[in-house]
Amino acid sequence: MGKRLARIGLPYLLLLPALALELLIHLVPMVVGIVMSFKQLTQFFIRDWSAAPWTGLGNYRMSVDINAPVGRSLLNSFWVTCAFTLLAVGLSCLLGTTAAILMQDTFRGRGLLRAAFLLPYALPVYAAVITWSFMFQRDTGLVNHVLHDQLHLTSDRPFWLLGDNSFTALVTVSVWRSWPFAFLTLTAGLQNIPRELYEAAAMDGAGIWQQIRRITLPALRPVNQVLVLVLFLWTFNDFNTPYVLFGKSAPEAADLISIHIYQSSFVTWNFGAGSAMSVLLLLFLLLVTAVYLFLTSRRRDADA
Amino acid sequence: MRTNRIAAATALVAALTLTATACGGGSSSSGSGDNSSPRTLTYWASNQGTSLDNDKQVLEPELRKFEQQTGIKVRLEVVPWSDLLNRILAATASGQGPDVLNIGNTWSASLQATGALLPFDEATFAKIGGKDRFLPSTIASAGAAGKDPAAVPLYSLAYGLYYNKKLFQQPGIATPPATWDELVADGKKLTKDGKYGLAVEGGNVSENVHHAFVLGKQHGADFFDAAGKPRFDSPEAVAAVKQYVDLIAKDRIAAPGNAEYSANQSVTDFAGGKAAMLMWQAAGTSLKAHGMNPEDYGVAPVPLPAGATGGKAVTSMVAGINLSVFRNTKNLDGSLQFVKFMTSTEEQKILNGTYGSLPPVKDAQSDAAFSTPELKVLSNVLGSSAAALPQVANESQFETLVGTAVKSLLAAAAAGKAVTDDTVKAELTKAQQQMPAS
Amino acid sequence: MLRPPPSFRWTRRILLTLLSVFTLTPVFVMLSSSLKPLQDVQGPFRWIPSGITLRPYLDIWKTVPLAKYFVNSLIVSVSSTVCSVLIAILAAYAVSRYRFRGRRLFTVTVLSTQMFPGILFLLPLFLIFVNIGNSTGVALYGSRGGLILTYLTFSLPFSIWMLVGYFDSIPRDLDEAALVDGCSPVGTLLRIVVPAAVPGIVAVSVYSFMTAWGEVLFASVMTNDTTRTLAVGLQGYSTQTDVYWNQVMAASLVVSVPVVAGFLLLQRYLVAGLTAGAVK
């Protein structure tokens, strides 16, 4: 009897540490965050926030009222984040796939090149992004030196960390940072493709480009499905890159939602509104993930 | 399935129980200070010197003096400016903070509103030697009018116009500009061969808002009305901000690249002779660190519009650092002793002398160390033509929002976009609408 | 793919060269700027420095207490990695080898925490830490312990998910044989499953370590001057008087070396780990 109980209890026992920590660090704070989003938690109440008055849906109404500046700038930030995420994830996957396929079979220097390609992923975020911000300086940076002084592509030195170009700068840094992860994952995915498939295709007279199109790309589809989701979540929530690149007030064109919420809560000291915005963001991410998983699993079923 | 629901319910109950305790905790920490830990103090200093380490080297010997006098050991932490406000907020929310801390004096009213700082009423002031020891203008920047100050002034600063004497000689400019028309005219003469008339720190939100405030005063604009309501986009405020942005946009006497400066590159440019003028608060020590001799530059008050008098004759904000006592301190008496020590005439001379700032304590200011040409000018400015930033609870939001608006206007100007009254007004209106209702 | 044709080889050369330039330029800038004198990095960019100096590498330790931050980062990152991986192994073993009630709920819950915006729980977590500190005396706020706890849960969901995939790929016959031989479930985990899963475990460890080593947001609120980590400490090079770009670059390089070296040494495990884990 005791043994039976032990057997049933064992998996729960094994899960206990993970579960306890997730509760403590993620779930409980999330619940607290949701509670805060219904409160008028401004600087007058942060000292004793249980005394802050309830506002019901006030914070949410303010966040989604697109006719008022707060809602409008949140909406702008949302679109910026969507465009940024689409571009960054798309380009990262494209570069990652290209590099993984091109480096599938051995050639001289492949090991070295692979190590070089993985560098951006291995570098600590702030070290890498600080370097980029140095390169993007208008008067002293490498980017303008090459574009303006050496290639004469621009009539004047553009700003990269201010104004509309900051979006380009942000996407560049983000792609630079995350394409190696795509490359790494896809390289791993390629190793699951049996060699015989290629040999058989070669026997049938398929050229290398056909082999890539017919064998490699379809075989990478399931890997890509996972990869896109993971990259999407990381990129959409990315805080470190814009924070190190632009500091506490990002230009409007690069006002990612994570920075926007940070500013709403920590710079203007309205933690209730910040929490409400975070909750909206979370709901959006849950929705996207659910729809994505639903669509991809249905397609996988259809494929099978 | 049933077990699933039970598991979910259990998780929820656990979560809510923990939440309830979390909610309760906040109130337990809102008590006032006591003397339960009389032997030690924690002091958060702001970064005043050339590095965090430099600050430690300056402050440690003084703290040892204090320990010898009182037997109280002070644990020092120098907090970088980038972290300071967040750390204070965290301390406020948790009730776990330092005993004594430095704050930017413009934050005084905002932090006062949180209730986290000990109010300095008459009795408290008496314990540190009285209110009269301080210059009145510096006390005015220590909290909202009509309330007991939330801090006492520690280091005072004011803006001055720094000009490069050698560069002024070449086109034969004899005296520093006293009006804005003169400044722009001189600036145009000086802007040539890759050099510029003026350097501005356009990417720095605080610098922007300070200049916007002073120019606003000169145009007769108040960013808050008498009832404390924001009035960012009045025609006067628009004119003030436009005048500042025009330094890059229309007058072109500041380099477009300045719009990006946020790490004191304008001081570097001035020290390196790339710009002939600079509006800065007590730049002396920084300029020295960059290898510029005090003989090579002169200091004058920031220009005024021609004929400005009275409330419009403002050339600087009252800048500076205040010293506060955290209300939750466990060593109330020791904290006040420490404030008294730091604001004593003796320490004021040493510390302000090292940092190149002005002592807000009257007795200390008469010392010879503060009668250099630079500090004399700044001291006069502080005494006669400086105004404190609005002391309202939403001041820090005002700084961020208006400073950011000016930053994006400067960026637009530097990128060659037209900056008109309408675009300035639109940015300021947007900033005003984002102010929290209070 | 056998004997690629010239068209493919040329495409490969061109594309890989372009990618290398894109990837390596910042690394080059970091390295070259760290060797330049201060006036070179403050003036217009130059490919060839006016002089080469090792001064920045000496100065970085004085401008900010880099060594202290380094030790803090090391303690925090190593501890959170070790704990996170141990906990993830236990949880992944349970999910992979047992069919129990609530299994799906657990997986979904843990995975969904991956998508929480950090900003949502920064302040609540901070308050909870403070409350735990007030009621139990265990200092979590401002201590390395609090940071370790936080970081280990950041990498936990991804680690569990990867390891479940990896454990699933290890033939079940192996541990069933061990169980029949009288091994306890924990013994089986330690003697059979863990040794077979080394690449997956290494991959997860590297991921955890890097997550902890690079985090900025929580570190900036939850540390003080004795527990500050590198991610926050590096901001100290922009001081009241100057941005010491050459020192920033030198310090960035120095703090990158341990992670990059470890990463490159272990990268073949990473590929192997991902092959069996995430990619299935």
CSV table of C-alpha atoms in Angstrom, one decimal, chain B residues 250-425:
chain,number,residue,atom,x,y,z
B,250,LYS,CA,16.8,78.2,-37.6
B,251,ASP,CA,19.8,79.9,-36.1
B,252,ARG,CA,22.0,76.8,-36.8
B,253,ILE,CA,24.5,77.9,-34.2
B,254,ALA,CA,24.5,74.4,-32.6
B,255,ALA,CA,25.6,71.3,-34.4
B,256,PRO,CA,22.8,69.0,-35.5
B,257,GLY,CA,24.6,66.1,-33.9
B,258,ASN,CA,24.0,67.7,-30.6
B,259,ALA,CA,20.4,66.4,-30.7
B,260,GLU,CA,21.9,63.0,-29.9
B,261,TYR,CA,24.1,64.1,-27.0
B,262,SER,CA,23.1,62.6,-23.7
B,263,ALA,CA,26.3,61.7,-22.0
B,264,ASN,CA,27.8,65.2,-21.5
B,265,GLN,CA,29.4,65.2,-25.0
B,266,SER,CA,28.6,68.9,-25.1
B,267,VAL,CA,31.1,69.5,-22.3
B,268,THR,CA,33.7,67.5,-24.2
B,269,ASP,CA,33.0,69.6,-27.3
B,270,PHE,CA,33.3,72.8,-25.4
B,271,ALA,CA,36.5,71.8,-23.6
B,272,GLY,CA,37.9,70.6,-26.9
B,273,GLY,CA,37.2,73.9,-28.7
B,274,LYS,CA,34.6,72.4,-31.0
B,275,ALA,CA,32.0,74.8,-29.6
B,276,ALA,CA,32.5,78.3,-28.3
B,277,MET,CA,29.7,78.5,-25.8
B,278,LEU,CA,28.0,76.2,-23.4
B,279,MET,CA,25.1,76.6,-20.9
B,280,TRP,CA,25.9,74.4,-18.0
B,281,GLN,CA,25.7,74.1,-14.2
B,282,ALA,CA,29.1,74.4,-12.5
B,283,ALA,CA,31.1,72.9,-15.4
B,284,GLY,CA,34.4,73.9,-13.8
B,285,THR,CA,35.5,70.5,-12.4
B,286,SER,CA,34.4,68.7,-15.6
B,287,LEU,CA,36.3,71.2,-17.8
B,288,LYS,CA,39.4,70.7,-15.6
B,289,ALA,CA,39.1,67.0,-16.0
B,290,HIS,CA,39.1,67.5,-19.8
B,291,GLY,CA,42.3,69.5,-19.5
B,292,MET,CA,40.8,73.0,-20.0
B,293,ASN,CA,42.4,75.7,-17.9
B,294,PRO,CA,40.2,78.1,-15.9
B,295,GLU,CA,42.0,81.0,-17.7
B,296,ASP,CA,40.8,79.8,-21.1
B,297,TYR,CA,37.1,80.3,-20.4
B,298,GLY,CA,34.8,82.9,-19.0
B,299,VAL,CA,31.5,82.6,-17.3
B,300,ALA,CA,28.5,84.9,-17.6
B,301,PRO,CA,24.8,84.6,-16.7
B,302,VAL,CA,22.7,82.9,-19.4
B,303,PRO,CA,21.3,85.6,-21.7
B,304,LEU,CA,17.9,87.3,-21.2
B,305,PRO,CA,15.5,88.8,-23.8
B,306,ALA,CA,16.4,92.5,-24.3
B,307,GLY,CA,14.8,94.5,-21.5
B,308,ALA,CA,13.6,91.7,-19.4
B,309,THR,CA,12.9,92.6,-15.8
B,310,GLY,CA,11.2,91.3,-12.7
B,311,GLY,CA,9.7,87.8,-13.0
B,312,LYS,CA,11.0,87.5,-16.5
B,313,ALA,CA,14.7,88.1,-15.6
B,314,VAL,CA,15.4,84.5,-14.8
B,315,THR,CA,18.7,83.1,-16.1
B,316,SER,CA,18.8,79.7,-14.3
B,317,MET,CA,16.8,77.2,-12.4
B,318,VAL,CA,17.8,76.6,-8.8
B,319,ALA,CA,19.8,73.4,-9.4
B,320,GLY,CA,21.3,71.2,-6.8
B,321,ILE,CA,21.2,68.2,-4.6
B,322,ASN,CA,19.2,67.9,-1.4
B,323,LEU,CA,19.6,65.7,1.6
B,324,SER,CA,16.6,63.8,3.0
B,325,VAL,CA,15.9,61.5,5.9
B,326,PHE,CA,13.9,58.4,5.1
B,327,ARG,CA,10.8,58.3,7.2
B,328,ASN,CA,11.2,54.7,8.0
B,329,THR,CA,14.7,55.1,9.5
B,330,LYS,CA,15.6,53.0,12.5
B,331,ASN,CA,18.0,55.7,13.7
B,332,LEU,CA,16.1,59.0,13.6
B,333,ASP,CA,18.4,61.0,16.0
B,334,GLY,CA,21.5,59.7,14.3
B,335,SER,CA,20.1,60.6,10.9
B,336,LEU,CA,19.4,64.2,12.0
B,337,GLN,CA,22.9,64.3,13.5
B,338,PHE,CA,24.3,63.2,10.2
B,339,VAL,CA,22.3,65.9,8.3
B,340,LYS,CA,23.6,68.5,10.7
B,341,PHE,CA,27.1,67.2,10.2
B,342,MET,CA,26.8,67.3,6.4
B,343,THR,CA,25.4,70.8,6.4
B,344,SER,CA,27.8,72.2,8.9
B,345,THR,CA,29.9,75.1,7.7
B,346,GLU,CA,33.1,73.1,7.9
B,347,GLU,CA,31.8,70.1,5.8
B,348,GLN,CA,30.0,72.3,3.4
B,349,LYS,CA,33.3,74.0,2.5
B,350,ILE,CA,35.1,70.8,2.1
B,351,LEU,CA,32.5,69.0,0.0
B,352,ASN,CA,31.3,71.8,-2.2
B,353,GLY,CA,34.9,72.8,-2.7
B,354,THR,CA,35.8,69.3,-3.9
B,355,TYR,CA,32.7,69.0,-6.2
B,356,GLY,CA,32.9,72.5,-7.6
B,357,SER,CA,29.4,73.3,-6.4
B,358,LEU,CA,28.2,76.2,-4.2
B,359,PRO,CA,27.3,75.7,-0.5
B,360,PRO,CA,23.7,76.5,0.2
B,361,VAL,CA,24.8,77.4,3.7
B,362,LYS,CA,25.3,81.1,4.0
B,363,ASP,CA,28.3,81.0,6.3
B,364,ALA,CA,30.2,78.6,4.0
B,365,GLN,CA,29.6,80.5,0.9
B,366,SER,CA,31.7,83.5,2.1
B,367,ASP,CA,34.8,81.3,2.1
B,368,ALA,CA,37.6,82.2,-0.3
B,369,ALA,CA,37.4,78.9,-2.1
B,370,PHE,CA,34.0,80.0,-3.6
B,371,SER,CA,35.2,83.3,-4.9
B,372,THR,CA,36.7,82.1,-8.2
B,373,PRO,CA,35.4,84.0,-11.2
B,374,GLU,CA,33.2,81.1,-12.2
B,375,LEU,CA,31.6,80.5,-8.8
B,376,LYS,CA,31.1,84.2,-8.1
B,377,VAL,CA,29.0,84.5,-11.2
B,378,LEU,CA,27.0,81.4,-10.4
B,379,SER,CA,26.6,82.5,-6.8
B,380,ASN,CA,25.2,85.8,-8.0
B,381,VAL,CA,22.8,84.0,-10.4
B,382,LEU,CA,21.6,81.8,-7.6
B,383,GLY,CA,21.1,84.8,-5.3
B,384,SER,CA,19.4,87.1,-7.8
B,385,SER,CA,18.1,85.5,-11.0
B,386,ALA,CA,17.4,81.8,-10.3
B,387,ALA,CA,13.9,80.3,-9.9
B,388,ALA,CA,13.0,76.9,-8.5
B,389,LEU,CA,11.4,74.4,-10.8
B,390,PRO,CA,7.6,74.0,-10.1
B,391,GLN,CA,7.3,72.3,-6.8
B,392,VAL,CA,4.3,70.1,-7.5
B,393,ALA,CA,3.7,66.5,-6.9
B,394,ASN,CA,3.8,65.6,-10.6
B,395,GLU,CA,7.1,67.4,-11.2
B,396,SER,CA,9.1,64.3,-12.2
B,397,GLN,CA,6.4,63.4,-14.8
B,398,PHE,CA,6.6,67.0,-16.1
B,399,GLU,CA,10.4,66.7,-16.4
B,400,THR,CA,10.1,63.5,-18.3
B,401,LEU,CA,7.3,64.4,-20.6
B,402,VAL,CA,8.4,68.0,-21.5
B,403,GLY,CA,12.0,67.0,-21.7
B,404,THR,CA,11.2,64.1,-24.1
B,405,ALA,CA,9.0,66.4,-26.2
B,406,VAL,CA,11.9,68.9,-26.6
B,407,LYS,CA,14.2,66.0,-27.4
B,408,SER,CA,12.1,64.8,-30.2
B,409,LEU,CA,11.7,68.4,-31.5
B,410,LEU,CA,15.4,68.8,-31.5
B,411,ALA,CA,15.8,65.4,-33.3
B,412,ALA,CA,13.3,66.5,-36.0
B,413,ALA,CA,15.1,69.9,-36.4
B,414,ALA,CA,18.5,68.1,-36.7
B,415,ALA,CA,17.1,65.8,-39.3
B,416,GLY,CA,16.2,68.9,-41.3
B,417,LYS,CA,12.4,68.7,-40.7
B,418,ALA,CA,10.6,72.0,-40.4
B,419,VAL,CA,9.9,73.1,-36.8
B,420,THR,CA,7.0,75.5,-36.6
B,421,ASP,CA,4.8,76.9,-33.8
B,422,ASP,CA,2.3,74.3,-34.7
B,423,THR,CA,4.6,71.3,-34.4
B,424,VAL,CA,6.0,72.6,-31.1
B,425,LYS,CA,2.5,73.1,-29.8
